[in-house]
CSV table of C-alpha atoms in Angstrom, one decimal:
chain,number,residue,atom,x,y,z
A,1,UNK,CA,-16.1,-8.3,-13.3
A,2,UNK,CA,-16.3,-7.3,-17.2
A,3,UNK,CA,-14.2,-4.1,-16.6
A,4,UNK,CA,-12.0,-5.8,-15.3
A,5,UNK,CA,-11.5,-8.3,-17.8
A,6,UNK,CA,-11.6,-5.9,-20.4
A,7,UNK,CA,-8.2,-3.9,-18.5
A,8,UNK,CA,-7.0,-7.1,-17.9
A,9,UNK,CA,-6.9,-8.5,-21.4
A,10,UNK,CA,-6.1,-5.0,-22.9
A,11,UNK,CA,-3.4,-3.9,-20.6
A,12,UNK,CA,-2.1,-7.4,-18.8
A,13,UNK,CA,1.2,-9.2,-20.3
A,14,UNK,CA,1.3,-13.1,-19.8
A,15,UNK,CA,5.3,-13.3,-19.6
A,16,UNK,CA,7.1,-16.6,-19.2
A,17,UNK,CA,7.1,-18.4,-15.3
A,18,UNK,CA,3.5,-18.4,-15.1
A,19,UNK,CA,3.8,-14.2,-14.3
A,20,UNK,CA,1.0,-12.1,-15.8
A,21,UNK,CA,1.9,-8.6,-15.5
A,22,UNK,CA,-0.8,-6.2,-14.6
A,23,UNK,CA,1.9,-3.6,-13.1
A,24,UNK,CA,0.3,-0.8,-15.6
A,25,UNK,CA,-3.1,-0.8,-13.4
A,26,UNK,CA,-3.0,-2.9,-10.3
A,27,UNK,CA,0.6,-3.6,-8.9
A,28,UNK,CA,3.1,-1.3,-9.4
A,29,UNK,CA,0.9,1.7,-11.6
A,30,UNK,CA,-2.5,2.0,-10.1
A,31,UNK,CA,-5.5,2.4,-11.9
A,32,UNK,CA,-7.4,4.2,-8.8
A,33,UNK,CA,-10.7,4.6,-10.8
A,34,UNK,CA,-10.6,1.3,-11.7
A,35,UNK,CA,-9.8,0.7,-7.9
A,36,UNK,CA,-12.7,2.5,-6.7
A,37,UNK,CA,-15.2,0.3,-9.1
A,38,UNK,CA,-13.5,-2.9,-7.6
A,39,UNK,CA,-14.5,-1.2,-3.9
A,40,UNK,CA,-17.8,-0.7,-5.0
A,41,UNK,CA,-18.0,-4.3,-6.1
A,42,UNK,CA,-16.8,-6.0,-2.9
A,43,UNK,CA,-18.9,-4.0,-1.3
A,44,UNK,CA,-22.0,-5.5,-3.0
A,45,UNK,CA,-20.8,-8.5,-3.1
A,46,UNK,CA,-20.3,-8.0,1.2
A,47,UNK,CA,-23.5,-5.7,1.5
A,48,UNK,CA,-25.4,-8.7,3.7
A,49,UNK,CA,-22.1,-9.5,6.3
A,50,UNK,CA,-21.2,-7.4,8.9
A,51,UNK,CA,-17.2,-6.5,8.7
A,52,UNK,CA,-15.2,-4.7,11.1
A,53,UNK,CA,-11.8,-4.9,9.7
A,54,UNK,CA,-10.0,-5.3,6.0
A,55,UNK,CA,-7.2,-7.6,6.5
A,56,UNK,CA,-4.5,-7.3,3.9
A,57,UNK,CA,-0.6,-7.8,3.1
A,58,UNK,CA,1.8,-5.0,2.1
A,59,UNK,CA,2.8,-4.4,-0.5
A,60,UNK,CA,0.1,-5.0,-3.8
A,61,UNK,CA,-2.8,-5.3,-1.5
A,62,UNK,CA,-2.6,-2.2,0.2
A,63,UNK,CA,-4.0,-0.3,-2.8
A,64,UNK,CA,-7.5,-2.4,-3.5
A,65,UNK,CA,-7.8,-3.1,0.6
A,66,UNK,CA,-7.7,0.6,1.2
A,67,UNK,CA,-10.2,1.8,-1.8
A,68,UNK,CA,-12.3,-1.1,-1.0
A,69,UNK,CA,-12.5,0.4,2.9
A,70,UNK,CA,-14.1,3.7,2.0
A,71,UNK,CA,-17.3,1.6,0.5
A,72,UNK,CA,-17.7,-0.3,3.9
A,73,UNK,CA,-16.2,2.0,5.9
A,74,UNK,CA,-13.9,0.2,8.1
A,75,UNK,CA,-10.5,0.3,8.7
A,76,UNK,CA,-7.5,-1.2,7.0
A,77,UNK,CA,-5.0,-3.3,9.0
A,78,UNK,CA,-2.3,-5.1,6.8
A,79,UNK,CA,0.1,-7.6,7.6
A,80,UNK,CA,4.4,-6.2,7.6
A,81,UNK,CA,6.4,-8.9,5.5
A,82,UNK,CA,9.4,-7.1,7.5
A,83,UNK,CA,11.0,-6.5,10.8
A,84,UNK,CA,10.2,-2.9,11.9
A,85,UNK,CA,11.1,-0.7,14.9
A,86,UNK,CA,7.3,0.5,14.5
A,87,UNK,CA,5.9,-2.6,14.9
A,88,UNK,CA,5.0,-4.0,18.6
A,89,UNK,CA,6.7,-6.7,19.9
A,90,UNK,CA,3.1,-8.6,20.7
A,91,UNK,CA,1.9,-9.7,17.0
A,92,UNK,CA,0.4,-12.6,15.5
A,93,UNK,CA,2.7,-14.1,13.2
A,94,UNK,CA,2.5,-16.6,10.4
A,95,UNK,CA,4.4,-17.9,7.5
A,96,UNK,CA,4.0,-17.3,3.4
A,97,UNK,CA,5.9,-18.5,0.4
A,98,UNK,CA,5.9,-16.0,-2.3
A,99,UNK,CA,6.6,-17.7,-5.9
A,100,UNK,CA,7.6,-14.1,-7.4
A,101,UNK,CA,10.1,-13.5,-5.1
A,102,UNK,CA,10.5,-17.1,-4.5
A,103,UNK,CA,11.1,-16.9,-0.6
A,104,UNK,CA,9.3,-17.4,2.6
A,105,UNK,CA,8.4,-14.8,5.1
A,106,UNK,CA,6.9,-14.2,8.4
A,107,UNK,CA,4.2,-12.1,8.3
A,108,UNK,CA,3.1,-10.3,11.4
A,109,UNK,CA,0.0,-8.7,12.2
A,110,UNK,CA,-0.4,-6.4,16.2
A,111,UNK,CA,-2.4,-8.4,18.2
A,112,UNK,CA,-3.3,-4.2,19.3
A,113,UNK,CA,-5.4,-4.4,16.4
A,114,UNK,CA,-7.5,-7.7,15.6
A,115,UNK,CA,-9.4,-9.8,18.5
A,116,UNK,CA,-12.3,-11.9,19.1
A,117,UNK,CA,-15.0,-9.0,18.4
A,118,UNK,CA,-13.6,-8.4,14.6
A,119,UNK,CA,-15.3,-9.9,11.9
A,120,UNK,CA,-12.9,-9.8,8.9
A,121,UNK,CA,-12.8,-9.4,5.2
A,122,UNK,CA,-9.2,-9.9,3.9
A,123,UNK,CA,-8.9,-8.4,0.7
A,124,UNK,CA,-5.7,-8.9,-2.5
A,125,UNK,CA,-4.8,-8.1,-5.2
A,126,UNK,CA,-3.8,-12.3,-6.6
A,127,UNK,CA,-5.0,-15.4,-5.4
A,128,UNK,CA,-2.7,-18.0,-7.1
A,129,UNK,CA,-1.4,-21.0,-4.7
A,130,UNK,CA,-3.1,-19.6,-1.6
A,131,UNK,CA,-0.5,-19.0,0.2
A,132,UNK,CA,-1.0,-15.4,1.4
A,133,UNK,CA,-4.2,-15.5,1.9
A,134,UNK,CA,-4.1,-19.0,4.2
A,135,UNK,CA,-1.2,-16.9,6.0
A,136,UNK,CA,-3.9,-14.3,6.3
A,137,UNK,CA,-6.5,-16.4,7.4
A,138,UNK,CA,-4.1,-17.7,10.0
A,139,UNK,CA,-3.8,-14.9,11.8
A,140,UNK,CA,-7.4,-13.9,11.6
A,141,UNK,CA,-7.6,-17.5,13.6
A,142,UNK,CA,-5.0,-16.2,16.3
A,143,UNK,CA,-6.9,-13.5,17.2
A,144,UNK,CA,-9.9,-15.6,17.6
A,145,UNK,CA,-11.8,-13.2,15.1
A,146,UNK,CA,-14.2,-14.5,12.5
A,147,UNK,CA,-13.4,-14.7,8.8
A,148,UNK,CA,-16.3,-13.4,6.6
A,149,UNK,CA,-14.3,-13.8,3.4
A,150,UNK,CA,-11.6,-13.3,1.1
A,151,UNK,CA,-12.0,-10.7,-1.7
A,152,UNK,CA,-9.3,-11.4,-4.6
A,153,UNK,CA,-9.0,-9.2,-7.7
A,154,UNK,CA,-7.4,-11.8,-10.5
A,155,UNK,CA,-7.6,-15.9,-9.4
A,156,UNK,CA,-5.3,-17.5,-11.1
A,157,UNK,CA,-7.5,-20.3,-11.5
A,158,UNK,CA,-5.3,-22.7,-12.8
A,159,UNK,CA,-3.7,-23.1,-9.5
A,160,UNK,CA,-4.8,-24.6,-6.2
A,161,UNK,CA,-5.6,-21.3,-4.2
A,162,UNK,CA,-8.9,-21.4,-5.0
A,163,UNK,CA,-9.8,-24.9,-4.5
A,164,UNK,CA,-7.6,-25.2,-0.9
A,165,UNK,CA,-9.7,-22.0,0.4
A,166,UNK,CA,-13.3,-23.7,-0.7
A,167,UNK,CA,-12.0,-26.8,1.0
A,168,UNK,CA,-11.4,-25.0,3.8
A,169,UNK,CA,-15.0,-23.7,3.5
A,170,UNK,CA,-14.1,-20.2,3.3
A,171,UNK,CA,-16.6,-18.2,1.5
A,172,UNK,CA,-14.3,-16.6,-1.9
A,173,UNK,CA,-15.2,-13.9,-4.4
A,174,UNK,CA,-13.1,-13.5,-6.8
A,175,UNK,CA,-13.4,-10.6,-9.0
A,176,UNK,CA,-11.8,-12.4,-12.1
A,177,UNK,CA,-10.3,-15.9,-12.4
A,178,UNK,CA,-7.9,-17.0,-15.1
A,179,UNK,CA,-8.7,-20.1,-16.6
A,180,UNK,CA,-5.2,-20.4,-18.8
A,181,UNK,CA,-2.8,-17.8,-19.7
A,182,UNK,CA,0.3,-17.6,-22.2
A,183,UNK,CA,1.6,-15.2,-24.3
A,184,UNK,CA,-0.3,-13.1,-26.0
A,185,UNK,CA,-4.1,-15.2,-24.5
A,186,UNK,CA,-5.8,-15.1,-21.3
A,187,UNK,CA,-8.9,-17.4,-21.0
A,188,UNK,CA,-11.3,-16.5,-18.1
A,189,UNK,CA,-13.5,-19.4,-16.7
A,190,UNK,CA,-17.0,-18.1,-17.5
B,1,UNK,CA,-3.8,20.1,9.6
B,2,UNK,CA,-5.9,20.2,13.1
B,3,UNK,CA,-7.8,16.8,12.7
B,4,UNK,CA,-4.0,15.2,11.9
B,5,UNK,CA,-2.4,16.8,14.8
B,6,UNK,CA,-5.8,15.8,17.3
B,7,UNK,CA,-4.8,12.1,16.0
B,8,UNK,CA,-1.3,11.8,16.5
B,9,UNK,CA,-1.9,13.8,19.9
B,10,UNK,CA,-4.6,11.0,20.9
B,11,UNK,CA,-3.0,8.1,19.7
B,12,UNK,CA,0.4,8.5,18.7
B,13,UNK,CA,3.0,7.0,21.0
B,14,UNK,CA,6.4,7.9,21.4
B,15,UNK,CA,9.0,5.1,22.2
B,16,UNK,CA,12.4,4.9,22.2
B,17,UNK,CA,14.7,5.4,19.6
B,18,UNK,CA,12.7,8.7,17.7
B,19,UNK,CA,10.4,6.4,17.1
B,20,UNK,CA,6.8,7.6,16.8
B,21,UNK,CA,4.6,4.9,16.8
B,22,UNK,CA,1.0,5.8,14.6
B,23,UNK,CA,0.0,2.2,13.1
B,24,UNK,CA,-3.0,2.4,15.1
B,25,UNK,CA,-4.2,5.2,12.1
B,26,UNK,CA,-1.5,5.8,9.7
B,27,UNK,CA,0.9,2.6,9.0
B,28,UNK,CA,-0.6,-0.7,10.1
B,29,UNK,CA,-3.9,0.3,10.8
B,30,UNK,CA,-5.4,2.6,8.1
B,31,UNK,CA,-8.0,5.3,9.2
B,32,UNK,CA,-9.5,5.3,6.4
B,33,UNK,CA,-12.1,8.9,7.1
B,34,UNK,CA,-9.1,10.4,8.2
B,35,UNK,CA,-6.8,9.3,4.8
B,36,UNK,CA,-9.4,11.2,2.8
B,37,UNK,CA,-9.0,14.4,4.7
B,38,UNK,CA,-5.5,13.7,4.5
B,39,UNK,CA,-6.1,13.6,0.6
B,40,UNK,CA,-8.4,16.5,0.2
B,41,UNK,CA,-6.2,18.3,2.1
B,42,UNK,CA,-3.4,17.5,-0.1
B,43,UNK,CA,-5.6,18.5,-2.9
B,44,UNK,CA,-6.5,21.5,-1.9
B,45,UNK,CA,-2.5,22.9,-1.4
B,46,UNK,CA,-1.4,21.7,-5.2
B,47,UNK,CA,-5.2,22.6,-6.3
B,48,UNK,CA,-3.0,25.2,-8.5
B,49,UNK,CA,-0.8,22.6,-10.3
B,50,UNK,CA,-1.1,20.5,-12.8
B,51,UNK,CA,0.2,17.0,-11.7
B,52,UNK,CA,0.0,13.7,-13.9
B,53,UNK,CA,1.1,11.5,-11.1
B,54,UNK,CA,2.1,10.3,-7.5
B,55,UNK,CA,5.0,8.7,-7.1
B,56,UNK,CA,5.6,7.2,-3.4
B,57,UNK,CA,7.0,3.7,-1.5
B,58,UNK,CA,6.1,0.4,-0.5
B,59,UNK,CA,4.3,-0.5,1.7
B,60,UNK,CA,3.5,2.5,4.1
B,61,UNK,CA,3.3,5.3,1.5
B,62,UNK,CA,0.7,3.3,-0.6
B,63,UNK,CA,-2.6,4.1,1.1
B,64,UNK,CA,-2.1,7.8,1.7
B,65,UNK,CA,-1.3,8.0,-2.2
B,66,UNK,CA,-4.3,6.2,-3.4
B,67,UNK,CA,-6.6,8.2,-1.0
B,68,UNK,CA,-4.7,11.1,-2.1
B,69,UNK,CA,-4.9,10.2,-5.8
B,70,UNK,CA,-8.8,10.0,-5.9
B,71,UNK,CA,-9.0,13.7,-5.2
B,72,UNK,CA,-6.6,14.8,-7.9
B,73,UNK,CA,-8.0,11.9,-10.4
B,74,UNK,CA,-4.7,10.9,-11.2
B,75,UNK,CA,-2.9,7.1,-11.2
B,76,UNK,CA,-0.4,6.5,-8.1
B,77,UNK,CA,2.8,4.6,-9.0
B,78,UNK,CA,4.6,2.8,-6.6
B,79,UNK,CA,8.6,2.4,-6.0
B,80,UNK,CA,9.4,-1.3,-5.0
B,81,UNK,CA,11.4,-2.3,-2.7
B,82,UNK,CA,12.5,-5.3,-3.4
B,83,UNK,CA,13.2,-7.8,-6.2
B,84,UNK,CA,10.3,-8.9,-8.0
B,85,UNK,CA,9.5,-10.7,-10.9
B,86,UNK,CA,6.7,-8.5,-11.7
B,87,UNK,CA,8.9,-6.0,-12.4
B,88,UNK,CA,10.3,-5.2,-15.7
B,89,UNK,CA,14.0,-5.1,-16.3
B,90,UNK,CA,14.2,-1.5,-17.5
B,91,UNK,CA,13.5,0.4,-14.3
B,92,UNK,CA,15.2,3.9,-12.6
B,93,UNK,CA,16.8,3.1,-9.2
B,94,UNK,CA,18.1,4.7,-6.5
B,95,UNK,CA,19.4,3.6,-2.9
B,96,UNK,CA,17.9,4.6,0.1
B,97,UNK,CA,18.1,4.2,3.7
B,98,UNK,CA,16.0,2.9,6.3
B,99,UNK,CA,16.1,3.9,10.2
B,100,UNK,CA,13.7,2.0,10.7
B,101,UNK,CA,14.5,-1.0,9.7
B,102,UNK,CA,18.4,0.2,9.5
B,103,UNK,CA,19.9,-1.3,6.3
B,104,UNK,CA,20.3,0.3,2.6
B,105,UNK,CA,17.4,-0.9,-0.1
B,106,UNK,CA,17.4,0.0,-3.9
B,107,UNK,CA,14.1,1.3,-5.2
B,108,UNK,CA,12.7,0.7,-8.6
B,109,UNK,CA,10.4,1.9,-10.9
B,110,UNK,CA,9.5,0.9,-14.1
B,111,UNK,CA,10.5,3.3,-17.0
B,112,UNK,CA,7.3,2.3,-18.4
B,113,UNK,CA,4.9,4.2,-16.7
B,114,UNK,CA,7.3,7.6,-15.3
B,115,UNK,CA,8.6,9.9,-18.5
B,116,UNK,CA,9.6,13.2,-19.2
B,117,UNK,CA,5.6,14.5,-19.9
B,118,UNK,CA,5.0,13.5,-15.9
B,119,UNK,CA,4.3,16.0,-13.2
B,120,UNK,CA,5.0,14.6,-10.1
B,121,UNK,CA,4.0,14.8,-6.3
B,122,UNK,CA,5.7,12.2,-4.1
B,123,UNK,CA,3.1,11.5,-1.4
B,124,UNK,CA,4.5,9.4,1.5
B,125,UNK,CA,3.9,9.2,5.4
B,126,UNK,CA,6.9,9.9,7.3
B,127,UNK,CA,9.6,12.2,6.6
B,128,UNK,CA,12.9,11.9,9.3
B,129,UNK,CA,16.4,12.2,7.4
B,130,UNK,CA,15.0,12.4,3.8
B,131,UNK,CA,16.6,9.2,2.3
B,132,UNK,CA,13.1,8.2,0.9
B,133,UNK,CA,11.9,11.4,-0.6
B,134,UNK,CA,15.4,12.5,-2.3
B,135,UNK,CA,15.5,8.6,-3.4
B,136,UNK,CA,12.4,9.4,-5.2
B,137,UNK,CA,13.5,12.9,-6.0
B,138,UNK,CA,15.8,10.5,-8.2
B,139,UNK,CA,13.8,8.4,-9.9
B,140,UNK,CA,11.8,11.7,-11.0
B,141,UNK,CA,15.0,13.3,-12.3
B,142,UNK,CA,16.4,9.8,-14.0
B,143,UNK,CA,12.7,9.9,-16.0
B,144,UNK,CA,13.3,14.0,-16.8
B,145,UNK,CA,9.9,14.6,-15.5
B,146,UNK,CA,8.8,17.3,-13.3
B,147,UNK,CA,8.8,17.2,-9.4
B,148,UNK,CA,5.9,19.8,-8.7
B,149,UNK,CA,6.1,18.5,-5.0
B,150,UNK,CA,6.8,16.6,-2.4
B,151,UNK,CA,3.6,16.3,0.3
B,152,UNK,CA,4.3,14.0,3.6
B,153,UNK,CA,2.1,13.2,6.3
B,154,UNK,CA,4.3,13.6,9.4
B,155,UNK,CA,7.1,15.6,9.1
B,156,UNK,CA,10.1,14.8,12.2
B,157,UNK,CA,11.2,18.4,12.0
B,158,UNK,CA,13.8,17.9,14.4
B,159,UNK,CA,15.6,15.8,11.6
B,160,UNK,CA,17.4,17.4,8.5
B,161,UNK,CA,14.7,16.0,5.9
B,162,UNK,CA,12.7,19.4,5.5
B,163,UNK,CA,15.6,21.0,5.8
B,164,UNK,CA,17.7,19.3,2.9
B,165,UNK,CA,14.5,19.2,0.5
B,166,UNK,CA,14.1,23.0,0.7
B,167,UNK,CA,17.8,23.7,0.0
B,168,UNK,CA,17.0,21.9,-2.9
B,169,UNK,CA,14.2,24.4,-3.5
B,170,UNK,CA,11.7,21.2,-3.7
B,171,UNK,CA,8.1,22.5,-2.7
B,172,UNK,CA,7.0,20.8,0.1
B,173,UNK,CA,4.1,20.0,2.6
B,174,UNK,CA,4.2,18.8,5.7
B,175,UNK,CA,0.1,18.3,7.1
B,176,UNK,CA,1.9,17.5,10.6
B,177,UNK,CA,5.7,18.5,11.6
B,178,UNK,CA,7.0,17.4,15.0
B,179,UNK,CA,9.1,19.8,17.0
B,180,UNK,CA,10.5,17.5,19.4
B,181,UNK,CA,8.6,14.5,21.0
B,182,UNK,CA,9.7,12.5,24.3
B,183,UNK,CA,7.6,9.9,25.7
B,184,UNK,CA,4.3,11.3,26.5
B,185,UNK,CA,5.3,14.9,24.8
B,186,UNK,CA,4.5,16.0,21.4
B,187,UNK,CA,5.2,19.3,20.2
B,188,UNK,CA,4.1,20.7,17.0
B,189,UNK,CA,5.7,23.4,15.4
B,190,UNK,CA,3.5,26.2,14.9
């Protein structure tokens, strides 16, 4: 998606530790116009699929998931990373490792909102090692729902997440795939 | 806002500990159509104000903030609750107490995205004791930005947050104010 790649090149900053900062438009400050174009693109790609629910993970997946859900006309469900009195006792759970936060955490989804009638599109802002996407997929499996695909805004193509998902037969749509990056230089996969 | 009150009455569940569960449409599963009506309502209320940025706090404020921002045509900025390698070193910070999670946490906003030229509308899903809204206000103050108002989806009118904000001269727009609640009964302020 050219508009997204242009934004990454113009506003993304590559720091040490393989961190791509896109906090000016994606995961701290959010460019809502760009999110809308991203949402339309996901809808275009899944226009021939029946999707009943968009599943994401707090916090930075919520923005793109909600804007995208408008084009599908379906609800969003976001997995919670923290214990909360607001969450039901009956949950699907899995474990995710965050490299940006350098720790494991449990993610939880109430059993009330996902079941075997659902056809789920997972949406997230980043795909790197694939831990979050696999954790969300595990929740879809526990619910006996159907995983239609995984939609990602930015995939770090030099990490293993994309390969792992595809090797499991999961449909993956990444709107921008980074082949390599270093401070001052970001190269996309053709 | 009648549509919202209807949703709260139809789908909200009052548990013990003063917890109103609206996780079927607001803060776990998200009803995007209802969020759109909420976004339009906030825009209608602030149509005569210049607003340059919507500020919220992760995680459950992000959905309503992003949908609302579409009607203003401005970016969203969400305060982060956790340490992250994605966040700049230079941040505005304040401290918030969460009763639902029963702990204090630091919230942070990069100095890059908020400054004295900004006119800020704070948007959040809930107002109870006011701790989150006051923490966000403190960040607006640190940035020397102008706080235009605070927009809340559901205010627990029997807690002190609303009074504290108004006593500080802050404009507050709560779309549904709960006067009292107990299991099986929710009463709104007229």
